[in-house]
Coordinates of C-alpha atoms and ligand atoms in Angstrom, one line a residue:
X1 CA -19.1 126.4 49.3
X2 CA -15.8 124.7 49.8
X3 CA -13.5 123.6 47.0
X4 CA -14.0 120.3 45.3
X5 CA -10.3 119.4 45.4
X6 CA -8.9 116.6 47.4
X7 CA -7.9 118.9 50.2
X8 CA -6.7 116.2 52.6
X9 CA -3.5 115.8 50.6
X10 CA -4.1 112.0 50.7
X11 CA -5.4 109.9 47.8
X12 CA -9.2 110.1 47.7
X13 CA -11.0 107.1 49.2
X14 CA -14.8 107.1 49.3
X15 CA -17.2 104.4 50.4
X16 CA -20.8 103.4 50.2
X17 CA -21.9 101.8 53.5
X18 CA -25.4 100.3 53.3
X19 CA -27.1 98.4 56.1
X20 CA -28.5 95.2 54.6
X21 CA -32.0 95.3 56.0
X22 CA -34.2 95.2 52.8
X23 CA -34.1 95.9 49.1
X24 CA -31.3 97.9 47.6
X25 CA -33.1 101.3 47.6
X26 CA -32.8 103.3 44.4
X27 CA -31.8 106.4 46.5
X28 CA -28.9 104.4 47.9
X29 CA -27.7 103.8 44.3
X30 CA -27.5 107.6 43.8
X31 CA -25.4 107.9 47.0
X32 CA -23.1 105.0 45.9
X33 CA -22.8 106.6 42.4
X34 CA -21.7 110.0 43.8
X35 CA -19.0 108.2 45.9
X36 CA -18.0 106.2 42.9
X37 CA -17.8 109.2 40.5
X38 CA -15.8 111.2 43.0
X39 CA -13.3 108.5 43.6
X40 CA -12.8 107.7 39.9
X41 CA -12.6 111.3 39.0
X42 CA -9.7 111.8 41.5
X43 CA -8.0 108.6 40.7
X44 CA -8.9 107.2 44.1
X45 CA -10.5 104.2 45.6
X46 CA -14.2 103.3 46.1
X47 CA -15.1 100.9 48.9
X48 CA -18.3 99.0 49.5
X49 CA -18.9 98.3 53.2
X50 CA -21.8 96.2 54.3
X51 CA -22.8 97.6 57.7
X52 CA -24.3 94.4 59.1
X53 CA -23.8 94.8 62.9
X54 CA -27.5 95.0 63.7
X55 CA -28.0 91.2 63.8
X56 CA -31.7 91.5 64.5
X57 CA -32.4 93.5 61.4
X58 CA -29.9 92.1 58.9
X59 CA -30.9 89.8 56.1
X60 CA -28.5 87.8 54.0
X61 CA -30.8 88.3 51.0
X62 CA -30.3 92.1 51.4
X63 CA -26.5 91.7 51.1
X64 CA -27.0 89.6 48.1
X65 CA -29.3 92.2 46.6
X66 CA -26.7 94.9 47.2
X67 CA -24.0 92.9 45.5
X68 CA -26.2 91.9 42.6
X69 CA -27.3 95.6 42.1
X70 CA -23.7 96.7 42.0
X71 CA -22.9 94.0 39.4
X72 CA -25.8 94.9 37.3
X73 CA -25.1 98.6 37.4
X74 CA -21.4 98.1 36.6
X75 CA -20.3 100.1 39.6
X76 CA -17.0 98.5 40.4
X77 CA -15.7 98.8 43.9
X78 CA -12.0 98.3 44.8
X79 CA -12.6 96.7 48.2
X80 CA -15.5 95.0 49.9
X81 CA -15.9 94.6 53.6
X82 CA -18.5 93.3 56.0
X83 CA -18.6 94.7 59.5
X84 CA -19.6 91.3 60.9
X85 CA -16.0 90.2 60.0
X86 CA -14.4 93.0 61.9
X87 CA -15.7 92.6 65.4
X88 CA -12.2 92.1 66.8
X89 CA -11.1 95.5 65.5
X90 CA -14.1 97.3 67.1
X91 CA -13.4 95.4 70.4
X92 CA -9.8 96.6 70.4
X93 CA -10.8 100.2 70.0
X94 CA -13.5 100.0 72.6
X95 CA -11.1 98.5 75.1
X96 CA -8.5 101.2 74.4
X97 CA -11.1 104.0 74.9
X98 CA -12.1 102.5 78.3
X99 CA -8.4 102.1 79.3
X100 CA -7.7 105.7 78.3
X101 CA -10.7 106.8 80.4
X102 CA -12.6 108.2 77.4
X103 CA -15.4 105.7 77.7
X104 CA -16.7 103.5 80.5
X105 CA -18.7 100.4 81.0
X106 CA -21.8 101.0 83.0
X107 CA -24.2 98.5 84.6
X108 CA -27.7 99.8 84.2
X109 CA -31.2 98.4 84.5
X110 CA -32.5 97.3 81.1
X111 CA -35.2 99.5 79.6
X112 CA -37.4 96.5 78.7
X113 CA -37.0 95.0 82.2
X114 CA -35.8 97.3 85.0
X115 CA -35.1 94.3 87.2
X116 CA -32.3 93.1 84.9
X117 CA -28.9 94.8 84.9
X118 CA -27.2 95.2 81.5
X119 CA -23.8 96.4 80.7
X120 CA -23.4 99.3 78.3
X121 CA -20.4 101.2 77.1
X122 CA -20.8 105.0 77.1
X123 CA -18.6 107.7 75.7
X124 CA -17.6 110.5 78.1
X125 CA -19.1 113.4 76.2
X126 CA -17.2 116.6 76.7
X127 CA -20.5 118.3 75.9
X128 CA -19.6 121.1 73.6
X129 CA -20.7 122.7 70.3
X130 CA -19.6 120.6 67.4
X131 CA -19.5 122.1 63.9
X132 CA -19.8 119.9 60.8
X133 CA -18.1 121.6 57.8
X134 CA -20.2 120.1 55.1
X135 CA -19.3 120.5 51.4
X136 CA -23.0 120.5 50.5
X137 CA -24.8 121.9 53.5
X138 CA -22.2 124.4 54.7
X139 CA -21.2 124.7 58.4
X140 CA -23.8 123.1 60.7
X141 CA -23.2 123.6 64.5
X142 CA -24.8 121.5 67.1
X143 CA -24.6 121.6 70.9
X144 CA -23.9 118.0 72.0
X145 CA -24.5 118.6 75.7
X146 CA -28.0 117.2 75.5
X147 CA -26.7 113.9 74.1
X148 CA -25.1 113.2 77.5
X149 CA -22.7 110.2 77.8
X150 CA -24.2 108.4 74.8
X151 CA -24.0 104.7 74.2
X152 CA -21.3 103.5 71.8
X153 CA -21.6 99.7 72.4
X154 CA -24.0 97.3 74.0
X155 CA -20.9 95.3 75.2
X156 CA -17.4 94.9 73.9
X157 CA -18.5 92.6 71.1
X158 CA -21.5 94.7 70.1
X159 CA -20.6 98.2 68.9
X160 CA -23.4 100.6 68.0
X161 CA -23.7 101.7 64.4
X162 CA -22.0 105.1 65.0
X163 CA -18.9 103.5 66.6
X164 CA -18.3 100.8 64.0
X165 CA -18.9 103.4 61.2
X166 CA -16.2 105.8 62.6
X167 CA -13.7 103.1 63.2
X168 CA -14.1 101.7 59.7
X169 CA -14.0 105.1 58.0
X170 CA -10.6 105.7 59.7
X171 CA -9.2 102.2 59.3
X172 CA -10.2 102.1 55.6
X173 CA -8.5 105.4 54.9
X174 CA -11.8 107.1 53.9
X175 CA -11.1 110.7 53.0
X176 CA -14.6 111.8 51.9
X177 CA -17.8 110.7 53.4
X178 CA -20.6 111.4 50.8
X179 CA -23.9 110.2 52.2
X180 CA -27.6 111.0 52.5
X181 CA -28.6 114.2 54.3
X182 CA -30.5 112.1 56.8
X183 CA -27.2 111.2 58.4
X184 CA -26.2 114.8 59.0
X185 CA -27.8 114.6 62.5
X186 CA -25.6 111.6 63.3
X187 CA -22.5 113.4 62.4
X188 CA -21.8 115.5 65.6
X189 CA -22.0 112.2 67.6
X190 CA -19.6 110.6 65.2
X191 CA -17.2 113.5 65.4
X192 CA -17.1 113.1 69.2
X193 CA -16.3 109.4 68.8
X194 CA -13.6 110.2 66.2
X195 CA -12.0 112.8 68.5
X196 CA -12.0 110.3 71.4
X197 CA -10.4 107.7 69.2
X198 CA -7.7 110.3 68.2
X199 CA -8.4 110.0 64.5
X200 CA -8.0 113.0 62.1
X201 CA -11.1 114.5 60.5
X202 CA -13.0 113.4 57.4
X203 CA -14.5 115.6 54.7
X204 CA -18.3 115.4 54.7
X205 CA -20.8 115.9 51.9
X206 CA -24.3 115.2 52.9
X207 CA -26.3 114.9 49.7
X208 CA -30.0 115.8 49.3
X209 CA -32.8 113.3 49.6
X210 CA -34.3 111.7 46.6
X211 CA -38.0 112.8 46.7
X212 CA -41.1 111.5 45.0
X213 CA -43.0 114.0 42.7
X214 CA -45.2 115.0 45.7
X215 CA -41.9 116.1 47.4
X216 CA -42.1 113.5 50.2
X217 CA -39.3 111.1 50.7
X218 CA -39.2 108.5 47.9
X219 CA -40.6 105.3 49.5
X220 CA -42.5 102.2 48.5
X221 CA -45.7 104.0 48.9
X222 CA -45.0 106.7 46.3
X223 CA -42.7 105.0 43.8
X224 CA -40.7 102.0 42.9
X225 CA -37.7 101.9 45.2
X226 CA -36.2 98.5 44.6
X227 CA -33.2 98.8 42.3
X228 CA -33.5 95.3 40.9
X229 CA -37.0 96.0 39.8
X230 CA -35.6 98.4 37.3
X231 CA -33.5 95.6 35.9
X232 CA -36.6 93.5 35.6
X233 CA -38.5 96.3 33.8
X234 CA -35.7 96.5 31.3
X235 CA -34.1 99.8 32.1
X236 CA -30.5 100.0 31.0
X237 CA -28.0 100.3 33.9
X238 CA -26.2 103.2 32.2
X239 CA -29.5 105.0 31.8
X240 CA -30.5 104.5 35.4
X241 CA -27.1 105.8 36.6
X242 CA -27.3 108.8 34.2
X243 CA -30.8 109.6 35.5
X244 CA -29.9 109.2 39.1
X245 CA -26.8 111.4 38.7
X246 CA -29.0 114.2 37.6
X247 CA -31.2 114.1 40.8
X248 CA -29.5 116.6 43.0
X249 CA -26.5 117.3 40.7
X250 CA -26.2 119.1 37.3
X251 CA -23.1 119.5 35.1
X252 CA -23.6 123.2 34.6
X253 CA -24.1 122.6 30.8
X254 CA -27.0 121.6 28.6
X255 CA -25.8 118.0 28.4
X256 CA -28.3 115.5 29.8
X257 CA -27.2 112.2 28.3
X258 CA -24.0 110.8 29.8
X259 CA -22.1 107.6 29.7
X260 CA -20.5 106.5 32.9
X261 CA -17.0 107.7 31.8
X262 CA -18.6 111.1 30.9
X263 CA -20.2 111.3 34.3
X264 CA -16.8 110.7 35.9
X265 CA -15.4 113.5 33.9
X266 CA -18.2 116.0 34.6
X267 CA -19.0 115.2 38.3
X268 CA -18.1 117.6 41.0
X269 CA -19.4 118.0 44.6
X270 CA -19.6 121.7 44.1
X271 CA -22.5 121.2 41.7
X272 CA -24.5 119.0 44.1
X273 CA -27.5 121.0 45.3
X274 CA -28.5 121.1 49.0
X275 CA -32.3 120.8 48.5
X276 CA -34.0 117.5 47.7
X277 CA -34.2 116.3 44.1
X278 CA -37.2 114.7 42.4
X279 CA -37.4 111.2 41.1
X280 CA -39.4 111.7 37.9
X281 CA -40.3 108.5 36.0
X282 CA -41.1 110.3 32.8
X283 CA -37.6 111.7 32.8
X284 CA -36.1 108.3 33.6
X285 CA -38.1 106.9 30.6
X286 CA -36.8 109.6 28.3
X287 CA -33.2 109.1 29.5
X288 CA -33.6 105.3 29.0
X289 CA -34.9 105.8 25.4
X290 CA -31.9 108.0 24.6
X291 CA -29.6 105.2 25.8
X292 CA -31.6 102.5 24.0
X293 CA -31.2 104.5 20.7
X294 CA -27.4 104.5 21.2
X295 CA -27.2 100.7 21.3
X296 CA -26.2 98.8 18.2
X297 CA -28.9 96.9 16.4
X298 CA -27.4 93.6 17.7
X299 CA -27.6 94.8 21.3
X300 CA -31.2 96.0 20.7
X301 CA -32.0 92.7 19.1
X302 CA -30.8 90.6 22.1
X303 CA -32.6 92.8 24.6
X304 CA -35.9 92.9 22.8
X305 CA -35.8 89.1 22.2
X306 CA -35.3 88.6 26.0
X307 CA -38.6 90.4 26.7
X308 CA -40.6 89.0 23.7
X309 CA -42.9 86.3 25.0
X310 CA -41.8 82.8 23.8
X311 CA -45.2 82.4 21.9
X312 CA -44.0 85.0 19.4
X313 CA -41.3 82.7 18.1
X314 CA -43.8 79.9 17.5
X315 CA -45.9 82.0 15.1
X316 CA -45.9 80.7 11.5
X317 CA -44.1 83.7 9.9
X318 CA -41.6 84.2 12.7
X319 CA -38.0 84.4 11.4
X320 CA -34.9 86.2 12.5
X321 CA -35.0 88.2 9.3
X322 CA -38.6 89.4 9.9
X323 CA -37.8 90.1 13.6
X324 CA -34.9 92.3 12.5
X325 CA -37.2 94.4 10.3
X326 CA -39.7 94.8 13.1
X327 CA -37.0 95.8 15.6
X328 CA -36.9 99.6 14.7
X329 CA -40.6 99.8 15.1
X330 CA -40.4 98.3 18.5
X331 CA -37.5 100.5 19.5
X332 CA -39.4 103.5 18.4
X333 CA -42.3 102.6 20.7
X334 CA -40.7 101.5 24.0
X335 CA -39.3 103.4 26.9
X336 CA -38.0 100.3 28.6
X337 CA -37.7 96.7 27.4
X338 CA -40.6 95.4 29.5
X339 CA -42.8 97.5 27.2
X340 CA -42.2 94.8 24.6
X341 CA -44.4 92.5 26.7
X342 CA -47.1 95.2 26.8
X343 CA -47.0 95.6 23.0
X344 CA -47.4 91.9 22.7
X345 CA -50.4 91.7 25.1
X346 CA -51.9 94.7 23.3
X347 CA -51.8 92.8 20.0
X348 CA -49.2 95.2 18.5
X349 CA -46.7 92.5 17.5
X350 CA -48.4 89.2 16.6
X351 CA -49.6 90.4 13.2
X352 CA -46.0 90.8 12.1
X353 CA -45.6 87.0 12.4
X354 CA -49.0 85.7 11.6
X355 CA -52.0 86.3 9.4
X356 CA -54.0 89.2 11.0
X357 CA -57.6 88.5 12.3
X358 CA -60.3 91.1 11.7
X359 CA -63.8 91.3 10.4
X360 CA -64.5 92.8 7.0
X361 CA -66.4 95.8 8.3
X362 CA -63.1 96.9 10.0
X363 CA -61.7 97.5 6.5
X364 CA -63.8 100.6 6.1
X365 CA -62.3 104.0 6.9
X366 CA -64.5 105.8 9.5
X367 CA -65.4 108.6 7.0
X368 CA -65.6 106.2 4.0
X369 CA -67.4 107.3 0.9
X370 CA -68.5 103.7 0.2
X371 CA -71.7 103.8 2.2
X372 CA -74.3 102.3 -0.2
X373 CA -75.2 98.9 1.4
X374 CA -75.6 97.2 -2.0
X375 CA -72.3 98.2 -3.5
X376 CA -69.9 99.2 -0.7
X377 CA -68.1 95.8 -0.3
X378 CA -67.7 95.4 -4.0
X379 CA -66.3 98.9 -4.4
X380 CA -63.8 98.6 -1.5
X381 CA -62.8 95.1 -2.7
X382 CA -62.0 96.7 -6.1
X383 CA -59.9 99.4 -4.4
X384 CA -57.9 96.9 -2.4
X385 CA -57.5 94.7 -5.5
X386 CA -56.2 97.7 -7.4
X387 CA -53.7 98.5 -4.6
X388 CA -52.5 94.9 -4.7
X389 CA -52.1 95.0 -8.5
X390 CA -50.1 98.3 -8.3
X391 CA -47.8 96.8 -5.6
X392 CA -47.1 93.7 -7.7
X393 CA -44.7 95.8 -9.8
X394 CA -43.6 98.2 -7.0
X395 CA -40.0 98.8 -6.0
X396 CA -39.7 97.4 -2.4
X397 CA -36.4 98.9 -1.5
X398 CA -37.8 101.4 1.0
X399 CA -41.1 102.6 2.5
X400 CA -40.9 105.6 0.2
X401 CA -40.6 103.6 -3.0
X402 CA -43.7 101.5 -1.8
X403 CA -45.5 104.7 -1.0
X404 CA -44.8 106.3 -4.4
X405 CA -46.2 103.2 -6.2
X406 CA -49.8 103.9 -4.9
X407 CA -49.7 107.5 -3.7
X408 CA -51.3 109.1 -6.8
X409 CA -54.0 106.4 -6.8
X410 CA -54.7 107.0 -3.1
X411 CA -55.0 110.8 -3.7
X412 CA -57.4 110.2 -6.6
X413 CA -59.7 107.9 -4.6
X414 CA -59.3 109.7 -1.2
X415 CA -56.4 108.8 1.1
X416 CA -58.5 107.3 3.9
X417 CA -60.4 104.9 1.6
X418 CA -57.1 103.5 0.4
X419 CA -54.7 103.7 3.3
X420 CA -57.0 102.6 6.0
X421 CA -58.1 99.3 4.4
X422 CA -54.5 98.7 3.4
X423 CA -53.3 99.1 6.9
X424 CA -56.1 97.0 8.3
X425 CA -55.5 94.3 5.8
X426 CA -51.8 94.2 6.8
X427 CA -52.2 94.5 10.6
X428 CA -55.8 93.8 11.6
X429 CA -55.3 96.6 14.2
X430 CA -56.8 100.0 14.6
X431 CA -53.4 101.2 15.9
X432 CA -50.3 100.2 14.0
X433 CA -47.6 101.8 12.0
X434 CA -48.4 103.3 8.6
X435 CA -49.2 100.9 5.8
X436 CA -46.0 101.5 3.9
X437 CA -43.9 100.6 6.9
X438 CA -46.0 97.5 7.4
X439 CA -45.6 96.6 3.8
X440 CA -41.9 97.1 3.9
X441 CA -41.5 94.9 7.0
X442 CA -43.8 92.1 5.8
X443 CA -42.1 92.0 2.4
X444 CA -43.7 92.1 -1.0
X445 CA -45.0 88.5 -1.1
X446 CA -46.7 88.6 2.3
X447 CA -48.1 92.0 1.7
X448 CA -49.8 90.9 -1.5
X449 CA -51.2 87.8 0.2
X450 CA -52.8 89.9 2.9
X451 CA -54.2 92.4 0.4
X452 CA -55.7 89.6 -1.7
X453 CA -57.2 88.1 1.4
X454 CA -58.9 91.4 2.2
X455 CA -60.1 91.7 -1.4
X456 CA -61.7 88.3 -1.1
X457 CA -63.1 88.8 2.4
X458 CA -65.0 91.9 1.3
X459 CA -66.8 89.8 -1.3
X460 CA -67.6 86.9 1.0
Ligands
LIG1 N1 -25.2 102.2 57.2 C1 -25.8 103.5 57.0 C2 -27.1 103.3 56.2 O1 -27.3 102.4 55.6 C3 -24.9 104.4 56.3 C4 -24.0 105.1 57.1 C5 -23.0 106.1 56.4 O2 -23.1 106.2 55.1 O3 -22.2 106.6 57.1 O4 -27.9 104.2 56.2

């Protein structure tokens, strides 16, 4: 493997060069990130270049999606270009190559309609073995004889992708071309074009594909590939970048959670692997949770609020104060902010802001000892009443102080027969946090109201 230093002697300039034909693919973000990290690490420049020469396939929305994704991710580029603005430049280079006899215009029958003659510009291919010295894949040699005099433009105003790509990489002072491994097979052709143009070499690093867990290329069929969907689902941009960085690269240490500045520090091409890396959503969720935990309470508050359905704020007991107390419970249960919506639809949130709804039989613990049909409601009502009475004088400063107010009593009756009805009285849900946490969040007054309601309900 070659050294990771900037061995051109020039300031490092990298680029990400997407073709705007669809959504911003998540694998493309990983390519952009490696370019960004490398440039920042070496105090160089990172360029975003929209390769929109293929008019039939380009979409304006796709360019918008690329720019929007960069903004959201906080990947700042130093310069932005669109190839469609640079046609004059390509034309100049094409004309020069033809004048110098390195390329030629040829009139040929069209493939679609052999009766029609079209003009193409072809490179005079010296037909030799070309070796790509790749920083990730090593030396890759290809005999280019079979390529023949390949096409570099459809006419002087319509360069092919390979040609515009090489001209730009030179004109923009790109030193390092870090891109997906699927472009490795294009590289010999691009090297021949570069040599014909008389440009000095670039340093290449072809990075491994991002694979789905079934080890096929990550595509819409086997995973979510649209970057902006991750924004919608409430992933944090720094978490997504952190996760993507680790697909195909590792820092050589145990560290897995990185801020963007830490990634810049740690990144090196030498530690990029040559085999494909797996996009594992569970890992992404874990990384996202770790980043969510690092946010301040105020930041968490704003984000959770964005995803909490508007109906929540119309519930009778909704207040900013109550919401703030519920916040740690929510944060503990989500992997991404869209999970807040799921919690809401699963009924895991409304009871914090409204009187819970349940039927009285739900107050019985599944292994309750109150089974006698004639007395069970009365007995359980007495237990719930006793809990309420004990909590009237409880210290409400923490879940532990609330717990200690009734713990001995719960042990004496049997924990299930005390804690289960308490939890049901407070949440109305089979699944909810423990009763002490609920009591703490709801506050003493509301806790007592809900317990007294249950006490009454059992007698009704
Ligand atoms: N425009 C090409 C693409 O979107 C990238 C070319 C390159 O990075 O050299 O795949």
